[in-house]
Amino acid sequence: MAIQIVTVTPFQQNCCLLFDEDSLTGVVVDPGGDVDRILEAITLTGITVEAIWLTHGHLDHAGGAMALKERLGVAISGPHIADRALLENIERQAAMYGVGGGFRNAYPDTWLGDGDTLSFGSHRFEVLHCPGHAPGHVVFFNRATRFLHAGDVLFQGSIGRTDLPGGDHAALIASIKDKLLPLGDDVTFICGHGPGSTLGEERLHNPYLR
């Protein structure tokens, strides 16, 4: 499995291409915007995108999902239905932040729940519902490769914001400690913004988890 990060929008969000190096099939996780840039990266890698996966409903992660869906003709999976209101108010979020760039409300084809699975090629991902940063936030865990897409739940040296609508600090800490850290110290993760890390490194050194 290969990963390519495409940094998009003024929010510097990590849109991710996850794909199989042999079959060149894969998915786009969190197309937050700058859809032409994402499409260029897809062309350069030569992959066939099978689906769009969303971790949560904030505009910087889902604002380009509908445009990319229309361009690629694929379905959107996720997040949890608890983020429906966020997804249906992306355009309002953009107006509040004073940003342009074609952010659009998003309407997933499939909602995801804790314990669901997603896959492309031979790569199977477990879905974990991890509320706190957003009520319907989910993460994607590939047990075989010990890889986690953590979205905005956990960062290198930090955690997701909880001062946004629907945020809940206690729920976020519980999500990290009860859902993510038990996956194992050896798990490598990428996140929605900035560099990734390992769960072991964050368990030992992240000041928010002490």
GROMACS .gro file of C-alpha atoms in nm:
model
  210
    1MET     CA    1   0.000   0.000   0.000
    2ALA     CA    2   0.122   0.348  -0.087
    3ILE     CA    3   0.024   0.690   0.041
    4GLN     CA    4   0.047   1.028  -0.123
    5ILE     CA    5  -0.046   1.347   0.059
    6VAL     CA    6  -0.183   1.641  -0.137
    7THR     CA    7  -0.189   1.955   0.077
    8VAL     CA    8  -0.494   2.161  -0.013
    9THR     CA    9  -0.670   2.491   0.063
   10PRO     CA   10  -0.557   2.775   0.291
   11PHE     CA   11  -0.618   2.534   0.582
   12GLN     CA   12  -0.317   2.326   0.466
   13GLN     CA   13  -0.517   2.005   0.496
   14ASN     CA   14  -0.369   1.666   0.415
   15CYS     CA   15  -0.586   1.515   0.144
   16CYS     CA   16  -0.459   1.158   0.106
   17LEU     CA   17  -0.441   0.917  -0.183
   18LEU     CA   18  -0.426   0.562  -0.050
   19PHE     CA   19  -0.360   0.304  -0.318
   20ASP     CA   20  -0.230  -0.040  -0.404
   21GLU     CA   21   0.105  -0.020  -0.581
   22ASP     CA   22   0.040  -0.329  -0.790
   23SER     CA   23  -0.316  -0.276  -0.911
   24LEU     CA   24  -0.300   0.106  -0.891
   25THR     CA   25  -0.648   0.115  -0.740
   26GLY     CA   26  -0.722   0.330  -0.440
   27VAL     CA   27  -0.926   0.592  -0.261
   28VAL     CA   28  -0.915   0.962  -0.182
   29VAL     CA   29  -0.948   1.048   0.186
   30ASP     CA   30  -1.076   1.394   0.282
   31PRO     CA   31  -1.074   1.600  -0.038
   32GLY     CA   32  -1.108   1.934   0.137
   33GLY     CA   33  -1.082   2.147  -0.176
   34ASP     CA   34  -0.847   2.240  -0.461
   35VAL     CA   35  -1.003   1.959  -0.661
   36ASP     CA   36  -0.794   2.030  -0.971
   37ARG     CA   37  -0.477   1.978  -0.766
   38ILE     CA   38  -0.612   1.648  -0.634
   39LEU     CA   39  -0.703   1.535  -0.986
   40GLU     CA   40  -0.353   1.624  -1.106
   41ALA     CA   41  -0.201   1.407  -0.833
   42ILE     CA   42  -0.434   1.121  -0.928
   43THR     CA   43  -0.322   1.151  -1.289
   44LEU     CA   44   0.046   1.161  -1.197
   45THR     CA   45   0.020   0.848  -0.982
   46GLY     CA   46  -0.182   0.671  -1.250
   47ILE     CA   47  -0.430   0.530  -1.002
   48THR     CA   48  -0.794   0.445  -1.053
   49VAL     CA   49  -0.996   0.593  -0.768
   50GLU     CA   50  -1.268   0.361  -0.642
   51ALA     CA   51  -1.421   0.578  -0.369
   52ILE     CA   52  -1.398   0.890  -0.155
   53TRP     CA   53  -1.372   0.842   0.222
   54LEU     CA   54  -1.448   1.120   0.470
   55THR     CA   55  -1.327   1.130   0.829
   56HIS     CA   56  -1.557   1.413   0.937
   57GLY     CA   57  -1.775   1.700   0.823
   58HIS     CA   58  -1.564   2.013   0.860
   59LEU     CA   59  -1.527   2.218   0.543
   60ASP     CA   60  -1.148   2.175   0.522
   61HIS     CA   61  -1.192   1.797   0.497
   62ALA     CA   62  -1.514   1.759   0.299
   63GLY     CA   63  -1.552   2.085   0.106
   64GLY     CA   64  -1.430   1.937  -0.223
   65ALA     CA   65  -1.600   1.598  -0.191
   66MET     CA   66  -1.901   1.664  -0.411
   67ALA     CA   67  -1.698   1.822  -0.691
   68LEU     CA   68  -1.453   1.530  -0.686
   69LYS     CA   69  -1.739   1.280  -0.678
   70GLU     CA   70  -1.885   1.440  -0.990
   71ARG     CA   71  -1.551   1.444  -1.172
   72LEU     CA   72  -1.464   1.082  -1.087
   73GLY     CA   73  -1.808   0.923  -1.076
   74VAL     CA   74  -1.745   0.746  -0.746
   75ALA     CA   75  -1.935   0.719  -0.418
   76ILE     CA   76  -1.863   0.896  -0.089
   77SER     CA   77  -1.836   0.686   0.227
   78GLY     CA   78  -1.842   0.844   0.573
   79PRO     CA   79  -1.833   0.995   0.811
   80HIS     CA   80  -2.072   0.889   1.090
   81ILE     CA   81  -2.425   1.026   1.053
   82ALA     CA   82  -2.369   1.246   1.360
   83ASP     CA   83  -2.184   1.484   1.124
   84ARG     CA   84  -2.481   1.528   0.889
   85ALA     CA   85  -2.545   1.885   1.010
   86LEU     CA   86  -2.181   1.983   0.956
   87LEU     CA   87  -2.177   1.842   0.604
   88GLU     CA   88  -2.501   2.019   0.514
   89ASN     CA   89  -2.360   2.352   0.636
   90ILE     CA   90  -2.017   2.354   0.472
   91GLU     CA   91  -2.106   2.655   0.259
   92ARG     CA   92  -2.213   2.841   0.572
   93GLN     CA   93  -1.887   2.740   0.742
   94ALA     CA   94  -1.695   2.884   0.447
   95ALA     CA   95  -1.886   3.211   0.471
   96MET     CA   96  -1.810   3.231   0.845
   97TYR     CA   97  -1.439   3.185   0.777
   98GLY     CA   98  -1.450   3.426   0.485
   99VAL     CA   99  -1.296   3.179   0.242
  100GLY     CA  100  -1.390   3.114  -0.118
  101GLY     CA  101  -1.265   2.832  -0.336
  102GLY     CA  102  -1.579   2.642  -0.418
  103PHE     CA  103  -1.650   2.472  -0.084
  104ARG     CA  104  -1.979   2.282  -0.117
  105ASN     CA  105  -2.216   2.100   0.114
  106ALA     CA  106  -2.156   1.725   0.102
  107TYR     CA  107  -2.403   1.437   0.088
  108PRO     CA  108  -2.242   1.095   0.147
  109ASP     CA  109  -2.372   0.786  -0.026
  110THR     CA  110  -2.300   0.576   0.283
  111TRP     CA  111  -2.273   0.666   0.650
  112LEU     CA  112  -2.016   0.477   0.856
  113GLY     CA  113  -2.035   0.332   1.206
  114ASP     CA  114  -1.799   0.186   1.460
  115GLY     CA  115  -1.691  -0.160   1.348
  116ASP     CA  116  -1.764  -0.113   0.978
  117THR     CA  117  -1.499  -0.207   0.724
  118LEU     CA  118  -1.385  -0.050   0.398
  119SER     CA  119  -1.141  -0.179   0.142
  120PHE     CA  120  -0.966  -0.128  -0.188
  121GLY     CA  121  -0.771  -0.401  -0.359
  122SER     CA  122  -0.659  -0.640  -0.085
  123HIS     CA  123  -0.633  -0.365   0.176
  124ARG     CA  124  -0.897  -0.379   0.449
  125PHE     CA  125  -0.961  -0.090   0.688
  126GLU     CA  126  -1.151  -0.098   1.014
  127VAL     CA  127  -1.370   0.203   1.089
  128LEU     CA  128  -1.358   0.345   1.442
  129HIS     CA  129  -1.603   0.616   1.550
  130CYS     CA  130  -1.396   0.869   1.746
  131PRO     CA  131  -1.609   1.170   1.844
  132GLY     CA  132  -1.472   1.479   2.017
  133HIS     CA  133  -1.328   1.697   1.744
  134ALA     CA  134  -1.653   1.645   1.555
  135PRO     CA  135  -1.952   1.431   1.665
  136GLY     CA  136  -1.930   1.199   1.366
  137HIS     CA  137  -1.554   1.173   1.325
  138VAL     CA  138  -1.426   0.833   1.213
  139VAL     CA  139  -1.075   0.700   1.159
  140PHE     CA  140  -0.949   0.425   0.928
  141PHE     CA  141  -0.717   0.151   1.057
  142ASN     CA  142  -0.532  -0.104   0.844
  143ARG     CA  143  -0.432  -0.375   1.088
  144ALA     CA  144  -0.213  -0.566   0.843
  145THR     CA  145   0.023  -0.273   0.783
  146ARG     CA  146  -0.022  -0.114   1.128
  147PHE     CA  147  -0.135   0.209   0.963
  148LEU     CA  148  -0.396   0.455   1.085
  149HIS     CA  149  -0.556   0.754   0.918
  150ALA     CA  150  -0.641   0.958   1.226
  151GLY     CA  151  -0.801   1.262   1.062
  152ASP     CA  152  -0.817   1.545   1.314
  153VAL     CA  153  -0.841   1.329   1.625
  154LEU     CA  154  -0.469   1.308   1.704
  155PHE     CA  155  -0.167   1.503   1.583
  156GLN     CA  156   0.205   1.496   1.641
  157GLY     CA  157   0.231   1.657   1.983
  158SER     CA  158  -0.129   1.775   1.985
  159ILE     CA  159  -0.495   1.678   1.955
  160GLY     CA  160  -0.792   1.799   1.755
  161ARG     CA  161  -0.964   2.126   1.839
  162THR     CA  162  -1.276   2.102   2.053
  163ASP     CA  163  -1.382   2.469   2.046
  164LEU     CA  164  -1.577   2.425   1.722
  165PRO     CA  165  -1.949   2.339   1.704
  166GLY     CA  166  -2.000   1.984   1.825
  167GLY     CA  167  -1.659   1.967   1.990
  168ASP     CA  168  -1.621   1.785   2.321
  169HIS     CA  169  -1.281   1.770   2.491
  170ALA     CA  170  -1.366   1.485   2.727
  171ALA     CA  171  -1.507   1.279   2.440
  172LEU     CA  172  -1.195   1.344   2.231
  173ILE     CA  173  -0.958   1.231   2.506
  174ALA     CA  174  -1.173   0.921   2.559
  175SER     CA  175  -1.163   0.846   2.186
  176ILE     CA  176  -0.785   0.865   2.183
  177LYS     CA  177  -0.728   0.666   2.502
  178ASP     CA  178  -1.002   0.406   2.452
  179LYS     CA  179  -0.999   0.360   2.073
  180LEU     CA  180  -0.660   0.464   1.933
  181LEU     CA  181  -0.387   0.396   2.189
  182PRO     CA  182  -0.497   0.032   2.243
  183LEU     CA  183  -0.422  -0.034   1.874
  184GLY     CA  184  -0.053  -0.048   1.969
  185ASP     CA  185   0.256   0.167   2.004
  186ASP     CA  186   0.391   0.047   1.670
  187VAL     CA  187   0.101   0.195   1.471
  188THR     CA  188   0.204   0.474   1.236
  189PHE     CA  189  -0.056   0.739   1.168
  190ILE     CA  190  -0.111   1.031   0.939
  191CYS     CA  191  -0.338   1.313   1.037
  192GLY     CA  192  -0.542   1.591   0.885
  193HIS     CA  193  -0.277   1.861   0.909
  194GLY     CA  194   0.100   1.852   0.949
  195PRO     CA  195   0.332   1.556   1.002
  196GLY     CA  196   0.229   1.216   1.129
  197SER     CA  197   0.374   1.011   1.414
  198THR     CA  198   0.333   0.680   1.595
  199LEU     CA  199   0.086   0.601   1.867
  200GLY     CA  200   0.373   0.503   2.094
  201GLU     CA  201   0.544   0.838   2.051
  202GLU     CA  202   0.223   1.023   2.130
  203ARG     CA  203   0.140   0.803   2.428
  204LEU     CA  204   0.478   0.886   2.579
  205HIS     CA  205   0.528   1.248   2.480
  206ASN     CA  206   0.201   1.414   2.380
  207PRO     CA  207   0.131   1.668   2.657
  208TYR     CA  208  -0.247   1.642   2.607
  209LEU     CA  209  -0.248   1.273   2.693
  210ARG     CA  210  -0.082   1.295   3.035
   0.00000   0.00000   0.00000
